[in-house]
Tab-separated table of C-alpha atoms in Angstrom:
chain	number	residue	atom	x	y	z
A	20	UNK	CA	80.685	120.442	102.685
A	21	UNK	CA	80.790	118.582	105.841
A	22	UNK	CA	83.705	120.879	106.941
A	23	UNK	CA	81.171	123.811	107.204
A	24	UNK	CA	78.655	122.137	109.068
A	25	UNK	CA	74.866	121.400	108.185
A	26	UNK	CA	73.643	124.755	109.630
A	27	UNK	CA	75.691	126.663	107.050
A	28	UNK	CA	74.580	124.912	104.160
A	29	UNK	CA	72.123	126.642	101.868
A	30	UNK	CA	68.407	125.647	102.607
A	31	UNK	CA	67.311	122.507	100.908
A	32	UNK	CA	70.815	121.331	100.134
A	33	UNK	CA	70.480	117.962	101.774
A	34	UNK	CA	66.550	117.670	100.665
A	35	UNK	CA	63.927	117.249	103.090
A	36	UNK	CA	64.882	113.864	104.392
A	37	UNK	CA	68.344	113.413	103.307
A	38	UNK	CA	70.959	113.215	106.141
A	39	UNK	CA	74.459	114.882	105.521
A	40	UNK	CA	77.298	112.679	105.161
A	41	UNK	CA	79.155	111.480	108.212
A	42	UNK	CA	82.593	113.210	108.928
A	43	UNK	CA	85.416	111.291	107.628
A	44	UNK	CA	89.174	111.193	108.851
A	45	UNK	CA	92.014	110.880	106.258
A	46	UNK	CA	95.172	109.609	107.832
A	47	UNK	CA	98.322	110.065	105.701
A	48	UNK	CA	101.538	108.182	106.491
A	49	UNK	CA	104.889	108.415	104.490
A	50	UNK	CA	107.727	106.058	104.846
A	51	UNK	CA	110.401	107.432	106.907
A	52	UNK	CA	112.935	106.093	104.541
A	53	UNK	CA	111.339	107.737	101.831
A	54	UNK	CA	111.361	111.176	103.676
A	55	UNK	CA	115.254	110.466	104.474
A	56	UNK	CA	116.307	109.984	100.880
A	57	UNK	CA	114.075	112.760	99.608
A	58	UNK	CA	115.014	115.311	102.229
A	59	UNK	CA	118.904	114.396	101.546
A	60	UNK	CA	118.644	114.992	97.829
A	61	UNK	CA	116.866	118.050	98.395
A	62	UNK	CA	119.382	119.378	100.840
A	63	UNK	CA	121.948	118.868	98.311
A	64	UNK	CA	120.714	120.918	95.601
A	65	UNK	CA	118.840	123.607	98.047
A	66	UNK	CA	121.862	126.295	98.645
A	67	UNK	CA	120.655	127.834	101.937
A	68	UNK	CA	121.103	124.244	103.495
A	69	UNK	CA	124.527	123.432	104.521
A	70	UNK	CA	126.412	120.368	102.865
A	71	UNK	CA	124.459	117.428	103.908
A	72	UNK	CA	127.857	115.087	103.639
A	73	UNK	CA	127.297	111.430	102.938
A	74	UNK	CA	123.724	109.705	103.164
A	75	UNK	CA	125.231	107.722	106.321
A	76	UNK	CA	126.125	111.202	108.133
A	77	UNK	CA	122.822	112.707	107.102
A	78	UNK	CA	120.985	109.652	108.429
A	79	UNK	CA	122.599	110.204	111.925
A	80	UNK	CA	121.689	113.745	111.899
A	81	UNK	CA	117.988	112.864	110.782
A	82	UNK	CA	117.755	110.198	113.534
A	83	UNK	CA	119.052	112.674	116.301
A	84	UNK	CA	116.390	115.507	115.152
A	85	UNK	CA	118.926	117.987	113.712
């Protein structure tokens, strides 16, 4: 509900004296090694991608941003 803002909530939603919850931030991080291995296996079975080669070759391309 906080994403909509307090003024968009229906009247009485928060109660007469209640304060709306403070906004929160969720920060999600994924291990780059996990991303590399997952993308490598996905690119092996997804036909529109070219052959990824060996894991070592794929890692070099991955680190170059290719």
